[in-house]
Amino acid sequence: MIKKIALVFLFGAFSANAQNNTSYWQQHVDYVMKVDMNVENFQYLGTQELVYTNNSPDTLSKVFYHLYFNAFKPGSEMDIRSLNLPDPDPRVLDKISKLTPEESGYLMVSSLTQNKKPLTYKVEGTVLEVTLDKPILPGEKTTFSMKFNGQVPKQIRRSGRNNKEGVALSMTQWYPKIAEYDFEGWHADPYIAREFHGVWGDFDVTINIDKDYVLGGSGYLQNPQEIGHGYEKPGTKVKHKGKTLSWHFKAPNVHDFAWAADPEYIHDSVKVPNGPTLHFLYKDKKEILDNWKDLQPKTVELMNYFSEKIGKYPYDQYSVIQGGDGGMEYAMSTLITGERSFESLVGVTAHEMAHSWFQHILATNEAKHEWMDEGFTSYISTLAMNEVMKQNNPNSLKGMYKTYFQLAISGVEQPQTTQADRYAHNAAYGASAYAKGAVFLSQLGYVIGEDNLAKTIRRYFDTWKFKHPTPNDFKRIAEKVSGLELDWYLTDWTQTTNRIDYGIKEVIEESGKTKVVLERNGQMPMPIDLYVEYTDGTIESFYMPIRLMRGEKENPISSMKRTVLADWPWANPTYTVELDKPAAAIKSISIDIMNLLADVNPSNNSYTN
């Protein structure tokens, strides 16, 4: 019996080891789509051939598609959710519930085959569940052929027709899109409010539309000399025959394909030195022309900034397009509303362009880890605006910290591990994803040092581009760069609502020396930088790593004398620093003069004699 148990244990250990050593994999798709768009009734017919490669170790007996336009009809989950939130998105409110059949959106599949064999499927809201004729084995490819038709909804959220600025078509998430399958399984989330997750692949898309419409979006136009509209070679002219044009695009290694169209678009293009071609498509309105012209050199600066700070942009084009309902990122492009002040126009472009790195090249799952995309994007785009717009703000992320502090004391904060649609308040989702996500990065610079943070961002991008990283993947890069243990930081900040609250409890003079007693009032541990200014004008720092780090960061102010003290064990509520000077020689004592620590109660962080 003992031998039998030992054999079972040995086999179990071997199996676990084999699972832990499974190499990284991800699925691959190749789309070929053709669509005929009727600009009179906003309906379209399409065909799709999808070659699906199963790179997983699993046998797949079913697949799922997203039918996003089905969200824009009365009674949809997006509609019901908006009607029942205490603070619904003001762009949605009750607008979906009031759509007529002619204004609603839909996406319907009329036929679907697998390797020419008909398939059975069912539609549940915005998700199509497909039972396969033949399971897809590991390493196998299969071809799905589909006919579909859709109606573009009245513009409410992201997608739609005739937005408030008069743009005819904002065609985003417009086609049946196969869901992601990864090491966690299928991600066939319904479209309720948040953003998108997809499988990397190559897109070949042909759009037949009225010849007067100008298009822009994802991919590279394959037939510019047939299309014209600013895509033709300089100095050449294109004559259009017939009533329609067939725009043929190819977009390699993307997980999305979006486009917009309007008969009044102005189309400008600018070449970034040693970089991509930038396309700008915007309405021919006198009051916005100067801003859109001035935006173009700023966009070149932004492209260069992000390529330097994160990693080189890997595509040959990027399009900035007036459309949508605010600002939203897509593959090789963004749709933004364009009737803004100049600074706002640059700001929204900076934010959406930064998403190209964090969402369209790294591409975390935003249903589960929205803070990684929105927060990292907010962090880097805020810094970019400070430089490109010459704002000269020494603490440009102050606003992000302020928003996080408001969230932390609001009573409605939820952990960042909350599924994105499951936040009880829209405001809590926004503050958590954008502001708290940005503070995660900024404060990481406090923990590991600013130089190490910069190295971490670049190494993270280089290591995980085109791979859908998770929070742990980022943490492990930061650990390798810094040499510090950071599991405590990732866990407390993202998986709990623990707050940081340190303070100076008391300052006591004894025998000509001064004791500074610090206290930890919050549940989240952090290392402490303590700065002491003396009456003679000198300043020195005292650094208390937390024991959980298993190491120390470099001196953040190299010109300042720093003393590294013994580790502060997290469980200890207080820590005493002894200064070799009397209290009369001390002018002030402060925690974190660089304002990188997200301490929710800064009122007790300083002492003045």
Coordinates of C-alpha atoms in Angstrom, one line a residue:
M1 CA 0.0 0.0 0.0
I2 CA 2.8 2.4 0.9
K3 CA 4.5 1.6 -2.5
K4 CA 1.3 2.3 -4.3
I5 CA 0.8 5.7 -2.6
A6 CA 4.4 6.6 -3.4
L7 CA 3.9 5.7 -7.1
V8 CA 0.7 7.8 -7.2
F9 CA 2.6 10.7 -5.6
L10 CA 5.5 10.4 -8.0
F11 CA 3.2 10.3 -11.0
G12 CA 1.2 13.4 -9.7
A13 CA 4.4 15.3 -9.2
F14 CA 5.6 14.5 -12.7
S15 CA 2.3 15.6 -14.2
A16 CA 2.4 18.9 -12.3
N17 CA 5.9 19.5 -13.4
A18 CA 5.0 18.8 -17.0
Q19 CA 2.1 21.3 -16.8
N20 CA 4.3 23.9 -15.3
N21 CA 6.8 23.5 -18.1
T22 CA 4.3 23.9 -20.9
S23 CA 5.7 26.5 -23.3
Y24 CA 3.9 29.7 -24.1
W25 CA 1.4 29.5 -27.0
Q26 CA -1.3 31.6 -28.5
Q27 CA -3.9 31.1 -31.3
H28 CA -3.7 32.6 -34.8
V29 CA -6.3 33.8 -37.2
D30 CA -6.3 34.9 -40.9
Y31 CA -9.4 36.9 -42.0
V32 CA -10.4 37.6 -45.5
M33 CA -13.5 39.7 -45.6
K34 CA -15.5 41.5 -48.2
V35 CA -18.3 43.9 -47.4
D36 CA -20.8 46.0 -49.4
M37 CA -21.9 49.1 -47.5
N38 CA -25.2 50.8 -48.3
V39 CA -24.8 54.4 -47.2
E40 CA -28.5 55.2 -47.7
N41 CA -29.9 52.7 -45.1
F42 CA -26.6 52.0 -43.2
Q43 CA -26.9 48.2 -43.8
Y44 CA -24.2 46.0 -45.1
L45 CA -23.6 42.5 -46.4
G46 CA -20.4 40.6 -45.9
T47 CA -18.5 37.4 -46.4
Q48 CA -15.8 36.1 -44.1
E49 CA -13.3 33.3 -44.6
L50 CA -11.4 32.6 -41.4
V51 CA -8.4 30.2 -41.1
Y52 CA -8.1 29.4 -37.5
T53 CA -4.9 27.8 -36.2
N54 CA -5.1 25.9 -32.9
N55 CA -1.7 26.4 -31.3
S56 CA -3.0 25.3 -27.9
P57 CA -2.5 21.9 -26.3
D58 CA -6.3 21.4 -26.2
T59 CA -8.8 19.9 -28.5
L60 CA -11.6 22.4 -29.3
S61 CA -15.1 21.2 -29.9
K62 CA -16.7 24.6 -30.1
V63 CA -15.8 28.2 -30.9
F64 CA -17.3 31.6 -30.1
Y65 CA -17.7 34.8 -32.0
H66 CA -18.5 38.3 -30.8
L67 CA -21.4 40.1 -32.5
Y68 CA -20.8 43.5 -30.9
F69 CA -23.4 45.5 -32.9
N70 CA -26.2 43.5 -31.2
A71 CA -25.5 45.5 -28.0
F72 CA -27.2 48.5 -29.7
K73 CA -30.8 47.4 -29.5
P74 CA -33.5 47.8 -26.8
G75 CA -33.3 45.1 -24.1
S76 CA -29.6 44.3 -24.7
E77 CA -27.3 43.7 -21.7
M78 CA -25.6 47.0 -22.4
D79 CA -29.0 48.7 -22.4
I80 CA -30.2 47.0 -19.2
R81 CA -26.9 47.6 -17.4
S82 CA -27.0 51.3 -18.2
L83 CA -30.6 51.6 -17.0
N84 CA -29.7 50.0 -13.6
L85 CA -26.4 51.7 -12.8
P86 CA -26.4 54.5 -10.1
D87 CA -24.1 56.5 -12.4
P88 CA -24.4 55.3 -16.0
D89 CA -22.1 56.5 -18.7
P90 CA -23.6 59.8 -19.9
R91 CA -23.0 58.8 -23.5
V92 CA -25.3 55.8 -23.0
L93 CA -27.9 56.6 -20.3
D94 CA -31.3 55.4 -21.6
K95 CA -30.5 56.0 -25.3
I96 CA -30.3 52.4 -26.4
S97 CA -33.8 51.7 -24.9
K98 CA -35.2 54.4 -27.2
L99 CA -33.7 53.2 -30.5
T100 CA -36.2 52.4 -33.2
P101 CA -35.7 49.3 -35.4
E102 CA -34.2 51.5 -38.1
E103 CA -31.8 53.1 -35.6
S104 CA -30.7 49.9 -33.8
G105 CA -27.7 48.0 -34.6
Y106 CA -27.4 44.3 -35.4
L107 CA -25.0 41.7 -36.7
M108 CA -26.5 38.5 -38.0
V109 CA -24.9 35.3 -39.4
S110 CA -26.8 33.8 -42.3
S111 CA -24.5 30.8 -43.0
L112 CA -21.4 29.3 -41.4
T113 CA -19.4 26.3 -42.5
Q114 CA -16.3 24.5 -41.3
N115 CA -14.2 23.1 -44.1
K116 CA -17.4 23.4 -46.2
K117 CA -19.5 21.4 -43.7
P118 CA -22.5 23.3 -42.3
L119 CA -22.4 24.2 -38.6
T120 CA -25.0 24.6 -35.9
Y121 CA -24.9 27.7 -33.8
K122 CA -26.9 29.9 -31.5
V123 CA -26.9 33.6 -30.8
E124 CA -27.0 34.8 -27.2
G125 CA -26.9 38.6 -27.2
T126 CA -23.6 39.7 -28.5
V127 CA -22.1 36.2 -28.5
L128 CA -22.4 33.5 -31.2
E129 CA -21.8 29.9 -29.8
V130 CA -20.7 27.5 -32.5
T131 CA -20.7 23.6 -32.3
L132 CA -18.0 22.3 -34.6
D133 CA -18.5 19.6 -37.2
K134 CA -15.1 18.2 -36.3
P135 CA -13.0 19.1 -33.3
I136 CA -9.9 21.1 -33.9
L137 CA -6.9 19.1 -32.7
P138 CA -3.8 20.7 -31.2
G139 CA -1.6 22.1 -34.1
E140 CA -4.5 21.8 -36.6
K141 CA -5.9 24.5 -38.9
T142 CA -9.5 24.8 -39.9
T143 CA -11.4 27.1 -42.3
F144 CA -14.6 28.8 -41.3
S145 CA -16.7 30.4 -44.1
M146 CA -19.4 32.8 -43.2
K147 CA -22.0 35.1 -44.7
F148 CA -23.2 37.9 -42.5
N149 CA -25.2 41.1 -42.6
G150 CA -25.4 44.1 -40.3
Q151 CA -27.0 47.4 -39.6
V152 CA -24.9 50.3 -38.2
P153 CA -26.6 51.7 -35.1
K154 CA -27.3 55.4 -34.5
Q155 CA -24.0 56.5 -32.8
I156 CA -24.2 56.1 -29.1
R157 CA -21.0 54.4 -27.8
R158 CA -17.8 54.1 -29.9
S159 CA -19.4 52.6 -33.0
G160 CA -22.2 54.0 -35.1
R161 CA -23.5 56.4 -37.8
N162 CA -23.9 60.1 -37.9
N163 CA -22.1 61.0 -34.6
K164 CA -22.7 64.4 -32.9
E165 CA -20.0 66.0 -35.1
G166 CA -21.6 64.7 -38.3
V167 CA -19.2 61.9 -39.2
A168 CA -21.1 59.4 -41.3
L169 CA -19.6 56.0 -40.3
S170 CA -17.5 55.0 -37.3
M171 CA -17.1 51.3 -38.1
T172 CA -15.5 49.6 -35.1
Q173 CA -16.2 46.1 -33.9
W174 CA -18.4 45.8 -36.9
Y175 CA -17.7 42.2 -38.1
P176 CA -18.2 38.8 -36.5
K177 CA -15.0 38.5 -34.5
I178 CA -13.8 35.2 -33.1
A179 CA -13.2 35.2 -29.4
E180 CA -9.8 34.7 -27.7
Y181 CA -8.9 31.3 -26.4
D182 CA -5.8 31.1 -24.2
F183 CA -4.3 29.3 -21.2
E184 CA -7.4 30.4 -19.2
G185 CA -9.9 29.1 -21.8
W186 CA -12.4 31.0 -23.8
H187 CA -12.9 34.8 -23.4
A188 CA -16.4 35.1 -24.9
D189 CA -17.5 38.0 -22.7
P190 CA -20.7 39.8 -23.7
Y191 CA -20.4 43.4 -24.8
I192 CA -21.9 45.4 -21.9
A193 CA -19.7 48.5 -21.5
R194 CA -16.0 47.8 -21.5
E195 CA -13.4 47.2 -24.1
F196 CA -12.1 44.4 -26.3
H197 CA -9.9 41.3 -26.5
G198 CA -8.9 39.5 -29.6
V199 CA -6.7 37.0 -31.4
W200 CA -3.7 38.1 -33.3
G201 CA -3.8 37.5 -37.0
D202 CA -3.7 38.9 -40.5
F203 CA -6.6 40.8 -42.0
D204 CA -7.4 41.1 -45.7
V205 CA -10.5 43.4 -46.0
T206 CA -12.3 44.8 -49.1
I207 CA -14.9 47.5 -48.5
N208 CA -17.3 48.5 -51.4
I209 CA -18.8 51.9 -50.7
D210 CA -20.1 55.0 -52.5
K211 CA -17.2 56.6 -54.4
D212 CA -17.6 59.9 -52.6
Y213 CA -16.7 58.5 -49.2
V214 CA -13.2 58.8 -47.9
L215 CA -12.0 56.0 -45.7
G216 CA -9.3 55.6 -43.1
G217 CA -8.4 53.0 -40.4
S218 CA -6.4 49.9 -39.8
G219 CA -4.0 48.4 -42.3
Y220 CA -2.3 49.4 -45.6
L221 CA -4.3 50.4 -48.6
Q222 CA -3.4 48.0 -51.4
N223 CA -4.9 49.9 -54.4
P224 CA -4.2 53.6 -53.8
Q225 CA -4.0 54.4 -57.5
E226 CA -7.6 53.2 -57.9
I227 CA -8.8 54.9 -54.8
G228 CA -7.2 58.4 -54.8
H229 CA -8.7 60.5 -52.0
G230 CA -5.2 61.5 -50.9
Y231 CA -3.7 58.0 -51.0
E232 CA -2.4 58.2 -54.5
K233 CA 1.2 59.0 -55.4
P234 CA 2.0 62.7 -55.2
G235 CA 1.6 64.4 -58.5
T236 CA -0.8 61.8 -59.9
K237 CA -4.5 62.0 -60.4
V238 CA -7.1 59.2 -60.1
K239 CA -10.4 59.1 -62.1
H240 CA -13.3 57.2 -60.6
K241 CA -15.5 55.1 -62.8
G242 CA -18.9 53.8 -61.6
K243 CA -20.8 54.6 -58.4
T244 CA -18.7 52.7 -55.9
L245 CA -15.1 52.1 -55.0
S246 CA -13.5 48.9 -53.6
W247 CA -11.1 49.8 -50.8
H248 CA -8.7 46.9 -50.3
F249 CA -6.7 46.9 -47.0
K250 CA -4.3 44.4 -45.5
A251 CA -3.4 44.6 -41.8
P252 CA -0.7 42.1 -40.6
N253 CA -0.3 40.9 -37.1
V254 CA -3.2 42.8 -35.4
H255 CA -6.1 41.7 -33.3
D256 CA -8.7 44.1 -34.7
F257 CA -9.7 45.9 -37.8
A258 CA -11.6 49.3 -37.7
W259 CA -12.4 52.0 -40.2
A260 CA -14.4 55.2 -40.6
A261 CA -15.8 56.9 -43.6
D262 CA -17.3 60.3 -44.5
P263 CA -17.8 62.2 -47.8
E264 CA -16.4 65.4 -46.3
Y265 CA -13.2 64.1 -44.8
I266 CA -10.0 66.0 -45.5
H267 CA -7.1 63.6 -45.7
D268 CA -3.6 64.7 -44.9
S269 CA -0.5 62.5 -44.5
V270 CA 2.8 63.1 -42.8
K271 CA 5.9 60.9 -42.8
V272 CA 7.6 60.4 -39.4
P273 CA 11.4 60.5 -40.0
N274 CA 12.6 56.8 -39.8
G275 CA 9.0 55.9 -38.8
P276 CA 5.5 55.3 -40.1
T277 CA 3.3 57.5 -42.2
L278 CA 0.6 59.3 -40.2
H279 CA -2.8 59.8 -41.8
F280 CA -5.2 62.5 -40.6
L281 CA -8.9 62.4 -41.6
Y282 CA -11.2 65.1 -40.3
K283 CA -14.3 67.0 -41.4
D284 CA -14.0 70.0 -43.7
K285 CA -15.2 72.5 -41.1
K286 CA -13.6 75.9 -41.0
E287 CA -13.6 76.2 -37.2
I288 CA -11.5 73.1 -36.7
L289 CA -9.1 73.2 -39.6
D290 CA -6.3 75.1 -37.8
N291 CA -6.3 72.7 -34.8
W292 CA -6.1 69.7 -37.1
K293 CA -3.3 71.1 -39.1
D294 CA -1.3 72.1 -35.9
L295 CA -2.0 68.6 -34.5
Q296 CA 0.1 66.9 -37.2
P297 CA 3.6 68.0 -36.1
K298 CA 2.6 67.3 -32.5
T299 CA 1.6 63.8 -33.4
V300 CA 5.0 63.2 -35.0
E301 CA 6.6 64.2 -31.7
L302 CA 4.2 61.9 -29.8
M303 CA 5.1 59.0 -32.0
N304 CA 8.8 59.6 -31.4
Y305 CA 8.3 60.0 -27.7
F306 CA 6.5 56.7 -27.3
S307 CA 8.9 54.8 -29.5
E308 CA 11.7 56.1 -27.4
K309 CA 10.2 55.5 -24.0
I310 CA 8.4 52.2 -24.7
G311 CA 9.7 50.6 -27.8
K312 CA 9.7 51.2 -31.6
Y313 CA 6.3 51.3 -33.2
P314 CA 6.2 48.2 -35.4
Y315 CA 3.8 49.2 -38.2
D316 CA 4.2 51.4 -41.2
Q317 CA 1.1 53.6 -40.7
Y318 CA -1.1 55.2 -38.0
S319 CA -4.3 57.0 -38.6
V320 CA -5.9 59.8 -36.5
I321 CA -9.5 60.0 -37.5
Q322 CA -12.4 62.2 -36.4
G323 CA -15.3 59.9 -35.4
G324 CA -16.7 58.0 -32.5
D325 CA -17.9 59.5 -29.2
G326 CA -14.7 60.7 -27.5
G327 CA -11.5 58.7 -28.0
M328 CA -11.0 55.1 -28.6
E329 CA -8.0 53.1 -29.8
Y330 CA -8.0 50.5 -32.6
A331 CA -5.4 48.7 -34.6
M332 CA -3.0 51.2 -36.3
S333 CA -5.6 53.9 -35.7
T334 CA -7.8 55.9 -33.3
L335 CA -11.2 57.5 -33.6
I336 CA -11.5 60.8 -31.7
T337 CA -14.0 63.6 -31.6
G338 CA -12.4 66.6 -33.2
E339 CA -14.3 69.7 -32.2
R340 CA -12.0 70.5 -29.2
S341 CA -9.6 73.0 -28.0
F342 CA -6.1 72.4 -29.4
E343 CA -4.7 71.1 -26.1
S344 CA -7.6 68.7 -25.7
L345 CA -7.1 67.5 -29.3
V346 CA -3.4 66.8 -28.7
G347 CA -4.3 65.2 -25.3
V348 CA -6.8 62.8 -26.7
T349 CA -4.4 61.9 -29.5
A350 CA -1.6 61.3 -27.0
H351 CA -3.7 59.0 -24.9
E352 CA -5.2 57.0 -27.8
M353 CA -1.9 56.7 -29.6
A354 CA -0.2 55.4 -26.4
H355 CA -2.8 52.6 -26.4
S356 CA -1.2 51.4 -29.6
W357 CA 1.7 50.1 -27.5
F358 CA -0.2 48.9 -24.4
Q359 CA -3.4 47.6 -26.0
H360 CA -2.7 46.9 -29.6
I361 CA 0.9 45.5 -29.3
L362 CA 1.0 44.2 -25.7
A363 CA -2.8 43.7 -25.5
T364 CA -3.7 42.7 -22.0
N365 CA -7.2 41.3 -21.4
E366 CA -9.2 44.4 -20.5
A367 CA -12.1 42.5 -19.1
K368 CA -9.8 41.3 -16.4
H369 CA -6.8 43.6 -16.3
E370 CA -8.1 46.9 -17.6
W371 CA -5.8 48.9 -15.3
M372 CA -2.7 47.5 -17.1
D373 CA -3.8 49.2 -20.4
E374 CA -5.7 52.2 -19.2
G375 CA -3.3 53.0 -16.3
F376 CA -0.1 52.4 -18.2
T377 CA -1.4 54.5 -21.1
S378 CA -2.5 57.3 -18.7
Y379 CA 0.9 57.3 -17.1
I380 CA 3.0 57.5 -20.3
S381 CA 0.6 59.9 -22.2
T382 CA 0.6 62.3 -19.2
L383 CA 4.4 62.4 -19.3
A384 CA 4.3 62.8 -23.1
M385 CA 1.9 65.8 -22.9
N386 CA 4.1 67.4 -20.3
E387 CA 7.1 67.3 -22.7
V388 CA 5.4 67.7 -26.1
M389 CA 3.2 70.6 -25.0
K390 CA 6.1 72.1 -22.9
Q391 CA 3.9 72.2 -19.8
N392 CA 7.0 72.1 -17.5
N393 CA 5.1 70.6 -14.7
P394 CA 7.4 69.0 -12.1
N395 CA 4.6 66.8 -10.9
S396 CA 2.5 66.1 -14.0
L397 CA 0.9 63.0 -12.5
K398 CA -0.5 65.0 -9.5
G399 CA -4.0 64.8 -11.0
M400 CA -3.8 61.0 -11.2
Y401 CA -2.9 60.8 -7.5
K402 CA -5.7 63.2 -6.6
T403 CA -8.3 61.0 -8.4
Y404 CA -6.9 57.9 -6.7
F405 CA -7.1 59.5 -3.3
Q406 CA -10.8 60.4 -3.9
L407 CA -11.4 56.8 -4.9
A408 CA -9.7 55.4 -1.8
I409 CA -11.8 57.4 0.6
S410 CA -15.0 57.2 -1.4
G411 CA -16.3 53.9 0.1
V412 CA -17.1 52.5 -3.3
E413 CA -13.6 51.3 -4.3
Q414 CA -13.3 47.7 -5.5
P415 CA -10.1 45.7 -6.1
Q416 CA -8.5 46.1 -9.5
T417 CA -9.0 42.4 -10.0
T418 CA -12.8 43.0 -10.4
Q419 CA -14.1 42.0 -13.8
A420 CA -14.5 45.3 -15.7
D421 CA -18.3 45.0 -16.1
R422 CA -18.8 44.1 -12.5
Y423 CA -17.9 47.5 -11.0
A424 CA -20.9 48.8 -9.0
H425 CA -20.1 52.4 -10.1
N426 CA -18.8 53.7 -13.4
A427 CA -16.8 56.3 -11.6
A428 CA -15.1 53.7 -9.5
Y429 CA -14.2 51.7 -12.6
G430 CA -12.8 54.8 -14.3
A431 CA -10.7 56.0 -11.3
S432 CA -9.4 52.4 -10.7
A433 CA -8.5 51.7 -14.3
Y434 CA -7.0 55.1 -15.3
A435 CA -5.8 56.9 -12.2
K436 CA -5.0 54.0 -9.8
G437 CA -3.5 52.2 -12.8
A438 CA -1.2 55.2 -13.5
V439 CA -0.3 55.5 -9.9
F440 CA 0.7 51.8 -9.8
L441 CA 3.5 52.7 -12.3
S442 CA 4.4 56.0 -10.9
Q443 CA 4.7 54.6 -7.4
L444 CA 6.6 51.6 -8.7
G445 CA 9.3 54.2 -9.6
Y446 CA 9.3 55.1 -5.9
V447 CA 9.8 51.5 -4.9
I448 CA 12.4 50.4 -7.4
G449 CA 13.8 53.7 -8.6
E450 CA 13.0 55.8 -11.6
D451 CA 15.8 54.5 -13.8
N452 CA 14.7 50.9 -13.1
L453 CA 11.1 51.8 -13.9
A454 CA 12.1 53.2 -17.3
K455 CA 14.1 50.0 -18.0
T456 CA 11.2 47.9 -16.8
I457 CA 8.8 49.5 -19.3
R458 CA 11.1 49.0 -22.2
R459 CA 12.0 45.4 -21.3
Y460 CA 8.3 44.6 -20.7
F461 CA 7.4 45.8 -24.1
D462 CA 10.3 44.0 -25.8
T463 CA 9.6 40.8 -24.0
W464 CA 5.8 40.6 -24.2
K465 CA 4.8 42.4 -27.4
F466 CA 2.2 40.5 -29.3
K467 CA 1.8 38.0 -26.4
H468 CA -1.2 39.2 -24.2
P469 CA 0.8 39.6 -20.9
T470 CA -0.8 39.3 -17.4
P471 CA 0.0 41.3 -14.3
N472 CA 2.4 38.7 -13.1
D473 CA 4.4 38.9 -16.3
F474 CA 4.9 42.6 -15.8
K475 CA 5.8 42.1 -12.1
R476 CA 8.4 39.5 -13.0
I477 CA 10.1 41.9 -15.5
A478 CA 10.3 44.6 -12.8
E479 CA 11.8 42.1 -10.4
K480 CA 14.4 41.0 -12.9
V481 CA 15.3 44.6 -13.7
S482 CA 15.5 45.8 -10.1
G483 CA 16.6 42.7 -8.2
L484 CA 13.8 43.3 -5.7
E485 CA 10.9 41.0 -4.7
L486 CA 7.6 42.7 -5.6
D487 CA 4.8 40.2 -5.1
W488 CA 3.7 42.2 -2.1
Y489 CA 3.3 45.3 -4.2
L490 CA 1.3 43.7 -7.0
T491 CA -0.9 41.8 -4.5
D492 CA -1.8 44.7 -2.2
W493 CA -2.3 47.3 -4.8
T494 CA -4.3 45.3 -7.3
Q495 CA -6.0 42.5 -5.4
T496 CA -7.1 44.4 -2.3
T497 CA -8.3 47.9 -1.4
N498 CA -5.6 48.2 1.3
R499 CA -4.4 51.8 1.7
I500 CA -1.1 53.4 2.3
D501 CA -1.0 55.6 5.4
Y502 CA 2.3 56.3 7.2
G503 CA 3.0 59.2 9.6
I504 CA 5.4 60.8 11.9
K505 CA 4.0 59.8 15.3
E506 CA 6.3 61.8 17.6
V507 CA 9.7 63.5 17.8
I508 CA 11.6 63.1 21.1
E509 CA 14.9 64.5 22.2
E510 CA 17.0 62.3 24.6
S511 CA 20.6 63.0 25.7
G512 CA 21.3 65.4 22.9
K513 CA 19.9 63.1 20.2
T514 CA 16.5 63.0 18.5
K515 CA 14.3 60.0 18.0
V516 CA 11.7 60.1 15.2
V517 CA 9.0 57.6 15.7
L518 CA 7.2 56.6 12.5
E519 CA 3.9 54.7 12.4
R520 CA 2.1 52.6 9.8
N521 CA -1.6 53.3 10.0
G522 CA -2.7 51.6 6.7
Q523 CA -2.6 48.0 5.8
M524 CA -0.4 48.3 2.7
P525 CA 3.3 48.1 3.4
M526 CA 5.8 50.5 1.7
P527 CA 9.4 51.4 2.0
I528 CA 9.9 54.9 3.5
D529 CA 12.2 57.7 2.4
L530 CA 12.5 60.2 5.3
Y531 CA 14.1 63.6 4.7
V532 CA 15.5 65.7 7.5
E533 CA 16.3 69.4 7.0
Y534 CA 18.6 71.0 9.5
T535 CA 18.7 74.6 10.6
D536 CA 22.0 75.1 8.8
G537 CA 20.2 74.5 5.5
T538 CA 21.5 70.9 4.9
I539 CA 19.2 68.0 4.0
E540 CA 19.8 64.3 4.4
S541 CA 17.7 61.2 3.8
F542 CA 17.1 58.0 5.7
Y543 CA 15.8 55.0 3.8
M544 CA 13.8 52.2 5.4
P545 CA 13.3 49.3 3.0
I546 CA 10.5 46.9 3.9
R547 CA 11.7 43.4 4.7
L548 CA 9.4 42.0 2.0
M549 CA 11.5 43.6 -0.7
R550 CA 14.7 41.6 0.1
G551 CA 16.8 44.5 -1.1
E552 CA 17.1 48.3 -1.6
K553 CA 16.7 50.8 -4.4
E554 CA 19.4 53.2 -5.4
N555 CA 19.5 56.7 -3.9
P556 CA 16.8 58.7 -5.8
I557 CA 18.7 61.9 -5.1
S558 CA 22.3 61.0 -5.8
S559 CA 23.6 64.4 -4.7
M560 CA 22.0 64.0 -1.2
K561 CA 23.6 62.1 1.7
R562 CA 21.5 59.0 2.4
T563 CA 21.6 56.5 5.2
V564 CA 20.2 53.0 4.6
L565 CA 18.6 51.8 7.8
A566 CA 17.5 48.3 8.9
D567 CA 14.5 46.8 7.1
W568 CA 11.1 47.7 8.5
P569 CA 9.2 44.4 9.1
W570 CA 5.7 44.9 7.8
A571 CA 4.0 43.6 11.0
N572 CA 5.7 46.2 13.2
P573 CA 3.3 49.2 13.5
T574 CA 6.1 51.6 14.4
Y575 CA 9.8 52.3 13.5
T576 CA 12.2 54.6 15.3
V577 CA 14.9 56.6 13.5
E578 CA 17.6 58.0 15.8
L579 CA 19.3 61.3 14.7
D580 CA 22.7 62.3 16.1
K581 CA 21.6 65.9 16.6
P582 CA 19.4 67.7 19.1
A583 CA 15.9 68.7 18.2
A584 CA 16.9 72.4 18.1
A585 CA 19.2 71.6 15.1
I586 CA 16.2 70.2 13.1
K587 CA 14.1 72.5 11.0
S588 CA 11.7 69.9 9.5
I589 CA 11.2 66.2 8.9
S590 CA 9.2 64.9 5.9
I591 CA 8.2 61.6 4.4
D592 CA 8.6 61.4 0.6
I593 CA 9.4 64.9 -0.6
M594 CA 9.2 63.7 -4.2
N595 CA 5.4 63.1 -3.8
L596 CA 5.5 59.6 -5.4
L597 CA 4.1 57.7 -2.4
A598 CA 0.3 57.4 -2.6
D599 CA -0.3 58.1 1.1
V600 CA -4.0 58.7 1.6
N601 CA -3.4 60.9 4.7
P602 CA -0.4 63.2 4.0
S603 CA -1.3 65.6 6.8
N604 CA 0.8 63.6 9.3
N605 CA 3.8 63.1 6.9
S606 CA 5.7 66.2 8.0
Y607 CA 7.0 67.7 11.2
T608 CA 8.2 71.3 11.6
N609 CA 10.2 72.4 14.7

